[in-house]
XYZ file of C-alpha atoms in Angstrom:
670
model
C 35.374 41.779 37.451
C 37.658 38.997 38.623
C 35.202 36.245 37.898
C 34.719 37.520 34.374
C 38.432 37.636 33.877
C 38.790 34.046 35.116
C 35.780 32.838 33.069
C 34.136 31.475 36.212
C 30.703 32.175 37.674
C 30.922 34.328 40.782
C 29.732 31.619 43.180
C 32.173 29.075 41.867
C 35.024 31.640 41.811
C 34.472 32.573 45.428
C 34.310 28.916 46.415
C 37.617 28.262 44.659
C 39.233 31.346 46.204
C 38.161 30.367 49.703
C 39.450 26.841 49.139
C 42.763 28.282 47.934
C 43.153 30.483 51.004
C 42.247 27.608 53.304
C 44.762 25.252 51.699
C 47.534 27.893 51.841
C 46.734 28.435 55.535
C 46.866 24.713 56.259
C 50.174 24.251 54.440
C 51.602 27.320 56.232
C 50.643 25.782 59.582
C 52.377 22.551 58.670
C 55.534 24.437 57.638
C 55.455 26.361 60.921
C 55.519 23.072 62.791
C 58.476 21.553 60.969
C 60.425 24.788 60.188
C 62.488 24.626 63.451
C 63.879 21.309 62.316
C 64.453 21.922 58.587
C 65.700 24.776 56.410
C 62.758 27.050 55.540
C 63.413 27.232 51.802
C 63.297 23.427 51.533
C 59.719 23.508 52.840
C 58.495 25.909 50.139
C 57.646 22.973 47.839
C 54.871 21.889 50.246
C 52.684 24.677 48.882
C 52.305 22.609 45.700
C 49.811 20.542 47.691
C 47.631 23.622 47.767
C 48.225 24.595 44.149
C 47.465 21.177 42.597
C 43.946 20.615 44.037
C 42.894 24.157 43.193
C 44.256 23.924 39.620
C 42.573 20.576 39.057
C 39.236 21.647 40.474
C 39.059 25.281 39.354
C 41.560 25.646 36.533
C 45.067 26.969 35.872
C 44.266 30.620 36.548
C 42.999 30.064 40.047
C 45.921 27.663 40.517
C 48.304 30.483 39.511
C 46.579 32.781 42.021
C 47.085 30.109 44.661
C 50.786 30.014 43.731
C 51.055 33.775 44.289
C 49.240 33.490 47.644
C 51.604 30.702 48.648
C 54.720 32.793 47.839
C 53.302 35.783 49.705
C 52.375 33.729 52.755
C 55.800 32.040 52.856
C 57.665 35.335 52.524
C 55.482 36.977 55.149
C 55.697 34.187 57.694
C 59.051 32.511 57.259
C 61.569 34.799 55.523
C 63.211 37.805 57.086
C 62.221 40.262 57.918
C 59.312 38.199 59.352
C 55.978 39.960 59.140
C 56.814 41.626 55.836
C 56.509 40.437 52.258
C 59.801 42.177 51.482
C 62.574 39.657 50.876
C 65.912 40.944 52.071
C 68.179 38.280 50.692
C 68.613 37.803 46.960
C 68.986 34.065 47.396
C 65.543 33.843 48.971
C 64.038 36.035 46.244
C 65.443 33.758 43.545
C 64.064 30.696 45.346
C 60.641 32.281 45.586
C 60.744 33.218 41.911
C 61.730 29.692 40.884
C 58.953 28.239 43.021
C 56.404 30.651 41.619
C 57.271 29.730 38.035
C 57.279 26.052 38.911
C 53.948 26.288 40.707
C 52.306 28.123 37.796
C 53.603 25.515 35.340
C 52.410 22.688 37.595
C 49.014 24.377 37.900
C 48.715 24.641 34.105
C 49.754 21.018 33.641
C 47.313 19.858 36.297
C 44.504 21.869 34.713
C 45.351 20.480 31.289
C 45.421 16.955 32.655
C 42.014 17.528 34.183
C 40.654 18.924 30.936
C 42.146 16.003 29.009
C 40.602 13.547 31.427
C 37.238 15.287 31.192
C 37.437 15.380 27.409
C 38.392 11.722 27.336
C 35.475 10.898 29.577
C 33.171 12.986 27.426
C 34.417 11.318 24.243
C 34.037 7.916 25.852
C 30.496 8.767 26.869
C 29.745 10.177 23.424
C 31.202 7.161 21.638
C 29.330 4.804 23.916
C 26.109 6.627 23.117
C 26.852 6.602 19.397
C 27.709 2.918 19.576
C 24.418 2.128 21.303
C 22.480 4.071 18.696
C 24.490 2.551 15.842
C 23.652 -0.902 17.211
C 19.953 -0.077 17.177
C 20.236 1.211 13.611
C 22.161 -1.889 12.495
C 19.540 -4.131 14.098
C 16.850 -2.331 12.056
C 14.679 -1.624 15.074
C 11.614 0.549 14.637
C 12.403 4.231 13.940
C 10.367 5.281 16.985
C 12.716 3.304 19.266
C 15.747 4.930 17.591
C 14.189 8.378 18.005
C 13.610 7.851 21.728
C 17.096 6.465 22.295
C 18.790 9.298 20.376
C 16.803 11.955 22.218
C 17.830 10.490 25.571
C 21.500 10.172 24.591
C 21.622 13.757 23.313
C 20.024 15.062 26.483
C 22.468 13.225 28.719
C 25.534 14.033 26.626
C 24.798 17.773 26.475
C 23.879 18.021 30.116
C 20.442 19.265 29.061
C 17.346 19.324 31.198
C 15.057 18.536 28.289
C 15.483 17.196 24.756
C 13.041 16.611 21.927
C 13.186 15.324 18.352
C 10.786 16.914 15.894
C 9.763 16.189 12.303
C 8.768 18.797 9.735
C 5.371 18.152 8.172
C 4.169 18.914 4.671
C 1.603 21.425 5.973
C 4.303 23.693 7.413
C 4.040 22.498 11.006
C 6.450 20.491 13.143
C 5.509 17.439 15.223
C 7.383 15.924 18.147
C 8.317 12.280 17.593
C 10.339 11.678 20.801
C 11.095 13.516 24.060
C 13.310 13.125 27.132
C 13.464 15.078 30.372
C 15.838 15.112 33.328
C 13.309 17.053 35.358
C 9.725 15.964 36.138
C 7.872 17.691 33.287
C 5.702 16.266 30.524
C 6.800 17.205 27.005
C 4.224 16.996 24.219
C 4.761 14.132 21.749
C 2.716 13.370 18.619
C 1.535 16.971 18.734
C 1.905 19.467 15.898
C 3.148 23.009 16.469
C 2.988 26.001 14.184
C 6.385 27.438 13.304
C 5.405 31.024 13.905
C 7.380 33.007 16.425
C 10.797 32.286 17.918
C 11.861 28.643 18.087
C 14.832 26.431 17.358
C 12.702 24.390 14.934
C 11.763 27.465 12.898
C 15.319 28.791 12.658
C 16.770 25.397 11.742
C 14.215 24.978 8.959
C 14.947 28.449 7.609
C 18.740 28.144 7.709
C 19.366 24.402 7.502
C 22.150 24.895 10.085
C 22.580 24.412 13.853
C 20.901 27.194 15.846
C 21.075 28.546 19.409
C 18.359 30.493 21.191
C 19.674 32.204 24.332
C 16.342 33.436 25.670
C 12.626 33.083 25.037
C 11.702 36.159 27.035
C 9.070 38.179 25.203
C 9.027 35.784 22.203
C 5.736 34.870 20.492
C 4.534 31.541 19.157
C 3.388 28.176 20.562
C 6.875 26.766 21.053
C 8.185 29.914 22.798
C 5.162 29.898 25.105
C 5.805 26.258 25.976
C 9.493 27.033 26.653
C 8.606 29.827 29.068
C 6.032 27.614 30.794
C 8.688 24.936 31.319
C 11.246 27.455 32.589
C 13.659 26.918 29.687
C 16.433 29.541 29.576
C 18.183 28.526 26.348
C 18.028 25.885 23.632
C 20.216 24.496 20.897
C 19.080 22.575 17.807
C 20.701 20.667 14.951
C 19.055 19.682 11.658
C 18.390 16.079 10.629
C 19.105 15.867 6.907
C 17.675 12.917 4.967
C 18.376 12.544 1.232
C 19.533 16.149 1.016
C 16.374 17.548 2.629
C 15.906 18.842 6.176
C 13.710 16.136 7.690
C 13.590 17.367 11.264
C 15.542 18.746 14.229
C 17.004 17.565 17.546
C 16.657 20.238 20.214
C 18.284 20.294 23.663
C 17.210 22.816 26.309
C 18.430 23.878 29.716
C 16.766 25.648 32.644
C 20.112 26.912 33.954
C 21.715 30.258 33.180
C 24.965 28.644 32.098
C 24.852 28.171 28.287
C 25.715 24.972 26.455
C 29.367 24.254 25.682
C 30.808 25.593 22.452
C 31.183 22.113 20.927
C 27.639 20.973 21.651
C 26.588 21.290 18.003
C 29.345 18.923 16.874
C 28.355 16.436 19.568
C 24.756 16.391 18.415
C 25.764 16.185 14.738
C 27.032 12.618 15.124
C 23.624 11.538 16.396
C 21.728 13.356 13.657
C 23.693 11.384 11.074
C 22.670 8.115 12.729
C 19.068 9.271 12.884
C 19.219 10.098 9.167
C 20.624 6.635 8.467
C 17.872 5.010 10.527
C 15.220 6.996 8.673
C 16.700 6.160 5.282
C 16.917 2.480 6.227
C 13.339 2.509 7.469
C 12.173 4.270 4.328
C 14.081 1.771 2.185
C 12.497 -1.139 4.031
C 9.106 0.502 3.785
C 9.645 1.069 0.069
C 10.581 -2.593 -0.430
C 7.519 -3.693 1.539
C 5.382 -1.274 -0.435
C 6.719 -2.602 -3.737
C 6.186 -6.194 -2.617
C 2.640 -5.438 -1.468
C 1.945 -3.560 -4.681
C 3.239 -6.385 -6.867
C 1.263 -8.934 -4.865
C -1.898 -6.870 -5.275
C -1.283 -6.464 -9.001
C -0.638 -10.194 -9.296
C -3.917 -11.030 -7.554
C -5.901 -8.704 -9.777
C -4.046 -9.852 -12.908
C -4.851 -13.464 -12.018
C -8.539 -12.602 -11.801
C -8.359 -10.858 -15.161
C -6.536 -13.808 -16.748
C -9.132 -16.219 -15.368
C -11.855 -14.212 -17.061
C -13.558 -12.961 -13.905
C -16.477 -10.639 -14.505
C -15.907 -6.872 -14.423
C -17.938 -6.449 -11.234
C -15.593 -8.767 -9.335
C -12.506 -7.118 -10.804
C -13.821 -3.632 -9.993
C -14.470 -4.616 -6.379
C -11.044 -6.268 -6.079
C -9.224 -3.256 -7.560
C -11.038 -0.866 -5.221
C -10.128 -3.015 -2.217
C -6.487 -3.542 -3.239
C -5.859 0.141 -4.019
C -7.517 1.183 -0.768
C -5.294 -1.184 1.218
C -2.097 -0.108 -0.571
C -2.605 3.593 0.101
C -4.343 3.112 3.471
C -7.089 5.182 1.896
C -10.388 6.025 3.517
C -12.252 5.669 0.229
C -11.614 4.161 -3.201
C -13.988 4.260 -6.147
C -14.210 3.230 -9.782
C -16.591 5.267 -11.897
C -17.781 5.086 -15.487
C -18.412 8.264 -17.470
C -21.797 8.407 -19.183
C -22.609 10.131 -22.492
C -24.926 12.589 -20.690
C -22.056 13.951 -18.569
C -22.897 11.984 -15.455
C -20.773 9.317 -13.807
C -21.775 5.905 -12.460
C -20.177 4.206 -9.479
C -19.161 0.669 -10.515
C -16.999 -0.282 -7.530
C -16.154 1.169 -4.128
C -14.190 0.490 -0.948
C -14.071 2.179 2.452
C -16.943 4.525 3.207
C -17.807 4.500 -0.505
C -18.459 0.766 -0.188
C -21.839 1.712 1.299
C -22.963 3.118 -2.062
C -24.514 0.566 -4.374
C -22.843 0.048 -7.763
C -24.929 1.840 -10.329
C -25.269 5.041 -8.274
C -25.208 7.981 -10.674
C -23.999 11.500 -9.938
C -22.663 14.570 -11.696
C -18.914 15.261 -11.182
C -18.745 18.792 -9.658
C -16.865 21.259 -11.874
C -13.380 22.079 -10.661
C -12.860 18.838 -8.762
C -10.453 16.149 -9.885
C -13.064 13.792 -11.339
C -14.488 16.485 -13.605
C -10.953 17.479 -14.585
C -10.174 13.876 -15.587
C -13.360 13.741 -17.672
C -12.530 17.018 -19.437
C -8.759 16.569 -19.917
C -8.353 12.749 -19.860
C -5.398 13.284 -17.500
C -4.745 12.513 -13.835
C -5.826 15.192 -11.355
C -5.741 15.959 -7.622
C -8.197 17.649 -5.264
C -7.457 19.137 -1.870
C -10.933 19.482 -0.343
C -11.898 22.433 1.854
C -15.105 24.168 2.756
C -15.335 25.841 -0.634
C -14.993 22.509 -2.438
C -18.257 20.947 -1.254
C -20.570 20.754 -4.246
C -24.123 19.711 -4.935
C -23.397 16.112 -5.977
C -24.283 13.607 -3.273
C -20.963 11.785 -3.390
C -19.067 15.062 -2.968
C -21.280 16.026 -0.047
C -20.505 12.657 1.481
C -16.793 13.283 0.924
C -17.052 16.616 2.689
C -18.975 15.120 5.589
C -16.391 12.350 5.866
C -13.617 14.958 6.193
C -11.724 13.945 3.044
C -8.628 16.134 2.731
C -6.933 14.754 -0.362
C -8.092 12.867 -3.459
C -6.401 11.611 -6.627
C -8.264 10.584 -9.802
C -6.754 8.706 -12.761
C -8.387 8.152 -16.151
C -9.213 4.650 -17.383
C -8.822 4.416 -21.152
C -10.126 1.421 -23.095
C -8.798 0.982 -26.629
C -7.941 4.661 -26.897
C -11.224 6.049 -25.563
C -11.917 7.478 -22.105
C -14.092 4.992 -20.218
C -14.008 6.229 -16.610
C -11.719 6.933 -13.670
C -10.345 5.441 -10.480
C -10.349 7.544 -7.318
C -8.485 7.247 -4.013
C -9.123 9.617 -1.096
C -7.715 10.210 2.393
C -9.086 12.142 5.349
C -5.825 12.081 7.339
C -3.149 13.636 5.144
C -2.191 14.415 1.584
C -1.667 11.383 -0.597
C 1.978 10.663 -1.580
C 3.379 12.454 -4.642
C 3.847 9.156 -6.504
C 0.233 8.056 -6.089
C -0.612 8.683 -9.734
C 2.333 6.609 -10.965
C 1.573 3.717 -8.616
C -2.089 3.591 -9.612
C -1.342 3.451 -13.345
C -0.836 -0.326 -13.392
C -4.248 -0.845 -11.784
C -5.975 1.353 -14.350
C -4.365 -0.720 -17.097
C -5.684 -3.941 -15.537
C -9.147 -2.432 -15.263
C -8.943 -1.343 -18.907
C -7.872 -4.857 -19.914
C -10.786 -6.334 -17.987
C -13.248 -4.012 -19.667
C -11.771 -4.664 -23.118
C -11.894 -8.432 -22.496
C -15.465 -8.204 -21.275
C -16.500 -6.149 -24.274
C -14.784 -8.582 -26.640
C -16.348 -11.538 -24.850
C -19.738 -9.866 -24.929
C -19.435 -9.164 -28.620
C -18.364 -12.762 -29.255
C -21.229 -14.105 -27.142
C -23.731 -11.873 -28.869
C -22.350 -12.907 -32.258
C -22.622 -16.578 -31.336
C -26.137 -16.031 -30.067
C -27.135 -14.300 -33.289
C -25.665 -17.146 -35.351
C -27.382 -19.817 -33.265
C -30.674 -17.928 -33.303
C -30.462 -17.472 -37.060
C -29.627 -21.149 -37.542
C -32.551 -22.237 -35.353
C -34.934 -19.925 -37.152
C -33.657 -21.273 -40.477
C -34.162 -24.849 -39.255
C -37.724 -24.076 -38.185
C -38.464 -22.339 -41.479
C -37.041 -25.241 -43.530
C -38.952 -27.762 -41.381
C -42.134 -25.711 -41.774
C -41.595 -25.311 -45.513
C -40.991 -29.026 -45.914
C -44.025 -29.906 -43.831
C -46.367 -27.402 -45.384
C -44.954 -27.436 -48.934
C -43.041 -30.329 -50.463
C -44.266 -32.925 -47.982
C -47.913 -32.048 -48.504
C -47.528 -32.003 -52.308
C -45.848 -35.415 -52.289
C -48.616 -36.831 -50.101
C -51.214 -35.396 -52.496
C -49.345 -36.844 -55.476
C -49.215 -40.268 -53.813
C -52.992 -40.153 -53.230
C -53.612 -39.183 -56.839
C -51.472 -42.119 -57.999
C -53.462 -44.463 -55.758
C -56.678 -43.202 -57.315
C -55.191 -43.515 -60.798
C -54.037 -47.060 -59.983
C -57.543 -48.030 -58.873
C -58.960 -46.745 -62.214
C -56.658 -48.843 -64.434
C -58.464 -51.785 -66.156
C -57.558 -55.267 -65.048
C -56.307 -56.176 -68.495
C -53.424 -53.718 -67.970
C -51.687 -55.359 -65.028
C -48.267 -54.011 -65.903
C -49.472 -50.417 -65.828
C -51.402 -51.049 -62.637
C -48.339 -52.568 -60.997
C -46.085 -49.736 -62.163
C -48.403 -47.105 -60.726
C -48.523 -49.026 -57.438
C -44.729 -49.134 -57.219
C -44.478 -45.430 -57.967
C -47.008 -44.753 -55.207
C -45.022 -46.869 -52.750
C -41.813 -45.041 -53.693
C -43.534 -41.691 -53.160
C -44.685 -42.886 -49.727
C -41.059 -43.832 -48.931
C -39.879 -40.438 -50.090
C -42.489 -38.791 -47.834
C -41.281 -40.883 -44.882
C -37.637 -39.959 -45.575
C -38.579 -36.290 -45.943
C -40.510 -36.464 -42.671
C -37.409 -37.900 -40.940
C -35.268 -35.159 -42.433
C -37.682 -32.545 -41.127
C -37.558 -34.110 -37.697
C -33.763 -33.964 -37.759
C -33.796 -30.315 -38.723
C -36.126 -29.385 -35.866
C -37.946 -32.253 -34.155
C -41.591 -31.459 -33.632
C -41.614 -33.630 -30.510
C -39.257 -31.135 -28.860
C -41.670 -28.289 -29.415
C -44.738 -30.354 -28.531
C -43.566 -32.701 -25.763
C -40.561 -30.963 -24.276
C -36.944 -31.965 -23.678
C -37.711 -35.177 -21.779
C -39.873 -36.580 -24.550
C -37.356 -35.583 -27.229
C -34.508 -37.346 -25.380
C -36.602 -40.517 -25.011
C -37.233 -40.458 -28.767
C -33.478 -40.123 -29.426
C -32.807 -43.074 -27.102
C -35.360 -45.242 -28.869
C -33.994 -44.390 -32.309
C -30.326 -44.771 -31.318
C -28.377 -47.579 -33.012
C -26.693 -48.397 -29.644
C -28.482 -49.137 -26.376
C -28.959 -45.994 -24.284
C -29.433 -45.906 -20.516
C -31.473 -42.767 -19.933
C -31.717 -40.943 -16.577
C -34.028 -37.926 -16.756
C -34.299 -35.822 -13.621
C -36.420 -33.038 -15.070
C -40.155 -32.650 -15.380
C -40.613 -29.079 -16.559
C -40.238 -27.051 -19.712
C -37.314 -24.693 -20.305
C -36.711 -21.791 -22.649
C -36.513 -23.054 -26.274
C -32.782 -22.192 -26.713
C -31.954 -24.330 -23.650
C -33.999 -27.295 -24.833
C -32.662 -27.089 -28.389
C -29.034 -26.928 -27.171
C -29.459 -29.933 -24.861
C -31.253 -31.910 -27.585
C -28.531 -31.375 -30.177
C -25.762 -32.212 -27.685
C -27.364 -35.602 -27.007
C -28.175 -36.175 -30.694
C -24.615 -35.403 -31.833
C -23.058 -37.443 -29.004
C -25.146 -40.531 -29.797
C -24.436 -40.172 -33.507
C -20.676 -39.987 -32.829
C -20.872 -42.990 -30.489
C -22.420 -45.003 -33.302
C -20.435 -43.783 -36.316
C -16.962 -43.085 -34.920
C -16.523 -44.549 -31.447
C -17.752 -48.114 -32.182
C -19.526 -47.970 -28.813
C -21.650 -50.807 -27.464
C -23.733 -48.600 -25.195
C -24.240 -45.057 -23.902
C -25.571 -43.270 -20.812
C -27.475 -39.982 -20.811
C -28.046 -38.159 -17.526
C -29.842 -34.831 -17.200
C -30.960 -32.891 -14.143
C -31.410 -29.441 -12.669
C -29.296 -28.188 -9.744
C -28.653 -24.694 -8.331
C -30.404 -22.941 -11.195
C -28.373 -24.809 -13.818
C -29.288 -27.620 -16.186
C -26.583 -30.305 -16.046
C -26.244 -32.807 -18.876
C -23.825 -35.702 -19.240
C -23.448 -38.154 -22.147
C -21.058 -41.093 -21.671
C -20.163 -43.933 -24.056
C -17.832 -46.946 -23.832
C -16.333 -46.499 -27.285
C -12.778 -46.026 -28.536
C -12.348 -42.491 -27.163
C -9.721 -40.154 -28.532
C -12.175 -37.483 -29.649
C -10.553 -34.060 -30.085
C -12.750 -31.148 -28.923
C -11.126 -28.711 -31.349
C -11.742 -30.853 -34.424
C -14.993 -31.670 -36.082
C -17.595 -29.113 -36.991
C -20.227 -30.920 -34.909
C -18.467 -30.546 -31.547
C -17.299 -27.012 -32.352
C -20.838 -25.999 -33.283
C -22.189 -27.527 -30.074
C -19.610 -25.670 -27.979
C -20.512 -22.383 -29.679
C -24.210 -23.017 -29.097
C -23.708 -23.814 -25.380
C -21.321 -20.946 -24.702
C -23.595 -18.524 -26.517
C -26.126 -19.288 -23.774
C -23.523 -18.589 -21.062
C -22.969 -22.287 -20.407
C -19.945 -24.563 -20.328
C -19.031 -27.469 -22.615
C -16.377 -29.963 -21.468
C -15.282 -33.164 -23.179
C -13.064 -35.912 -21.783
C -11.999 -38.577 -24.283
C -8.931 -40.657 -23.475
C -8.039 -43.311 -26.021
C -9.578 -46.648 -25.035
C -11.657 -45.124 -22.177
C -14.670 -43.859 -24.052
C -15.930 -40.293 -24.226
C -17.693 -38.121 -21.647
C -19.406 -34.863 -22.611
C -20.539 -32.604 -19.762
C -22.664 -29.531 -20.362
C -23.960 -26.896 -17.936
C -26.628 -24.441 -19.068
C -27.632 -21.585 -16.722
C -31.369 -21.282 -16.198
C -31.076 -17.971 -14.318
C -28.661 -14.993 -14.810
C -25.276 -15.750 -13.317
C -21.871 -14.137 -13.553
C -22.228 -13.297 -17.243
C -20.111 -10.541 -18.762
C -22.065 -7.312 -18.661
C -23.101 -6.133 -22.150
C -20.665 -3.679 -23.626
C -23.137 -0.790 -23.550
C -23.649 -1.275 -19.789
C -19.992 -1.569 -18.753
């Protein structure tokens, strides 16, 4: 067929041929008008005005055909014998031959010029598009804006009717991230398609190379069905390669029978490289933001740990921070129990509705049970078969959790529990375990600190309790033993003194003096017993004991007592000894002229302050008295603060909790 031979569609070939004939006819008419006045051969060049437009519009081959028609028409109409294409004279034949060669050359040059102009225009358009996309990439705009712009530029550049950019997902599907259409149709975006059946996306993923699909007729699969519904005849796709992996594909489609140009793949390739750069830049920025957010979260939790916050607060903070970092739907911290169960100690997301202390049995085969058995990180991809009998797992199934990661928490070389993060939207990133490690270490540090603090507090409490019991025993022994015997001995001496004859005044006087000395010893022993454990504290309470200390103080004491009730004995004893030691120091070491004692109850805490106007300069870390008082107060979960600037006196402030507050949880309950 002629149109096949000329590489032109039949309609366009016929249009070009008719135009050629018409132009030759018009030029022949013009030559007929001027031929009486000019030599005929000199007018042959006018046929170039027919050859040039045809060659420019329809190519060199149809231009060459126009040249042949022109020579035939000129020979038939103007050279003898007229009415025949036979040329009688050799001179005329040579002229026609020269013109024919010239016309064919001119047609080829004109066609080449047209092709060069079209190619230049195409390159200009392509470069302009690339420049616009490169500008967007350089400006670090959102990837979604780059995707939309690239899809539009590719569609326009390729002369496509539709274009779409798609991303390959981890579950084996492909999702559209941007679409463009020259025709009024709605392309699906943010929709996932299976890669079964014929499609550009499937072939590109399999081969990693550009792919063409010439027809979707009879093809199966979601994408092929959509192509037929949209009237797509053929499609072309190029891979988007990011970090050496096929990330996605740009596909251009046409509803026309004419296929895409042979260089379409190379045109699209330039845009795929820019898309890859935009994705890499976005991922780099996201990675930097992720690292910054992660470090900020770690810093916040580490600050809490360094400040000695209780485990419950740290657990809650870790659960919240980890949940925010991974955009997780649930985060949990659990403690493994000796009986094989686990206890929830902190939760975030939908797990935040479960109270800390909830116990459950980790279902066999799931990540939490694997962590307990292997002491290593584990993952779970939940499906219908994964729902187990434990309530938390049933909740996870009802919540639609798809992916979960559990990491062990080891404290001083022993497995303590685990931290869990779960998502209902997609699989958690591959580096989740590595990123969570730092948080497990902070949790372990918190637990170790709490256990050490608990052990120290319990040790202090045991020491203080033992000391108090020893004081009471000594006071009781003195009162019931030595003191009573001395009193009895003094009475016996008095009786013996009364029985001495008057003529022995020296003996009588000596016995009297011994009796008086024994009475003094009894008084001193009684004072010693009071110092060891004042009976007034047990009998009259803290207020009465402080009034006694004020009366007996060597310096004037201004006493402000805002309490009128009894407190647990350890609280009263601690407050009593703080005031006793402070007043003793004010007298012996500070050279004070007066002191103030203020005590009151506020917000479930007993607040005590002792202030003197002495020399100051007391060092809290020196002196067994102050150190012992600090240990006693802190053993009760209280605080002991001393301010003593040289020349400004000394202020001791003590707070003793009357109700449970944010104490470290005992080691066995952590």
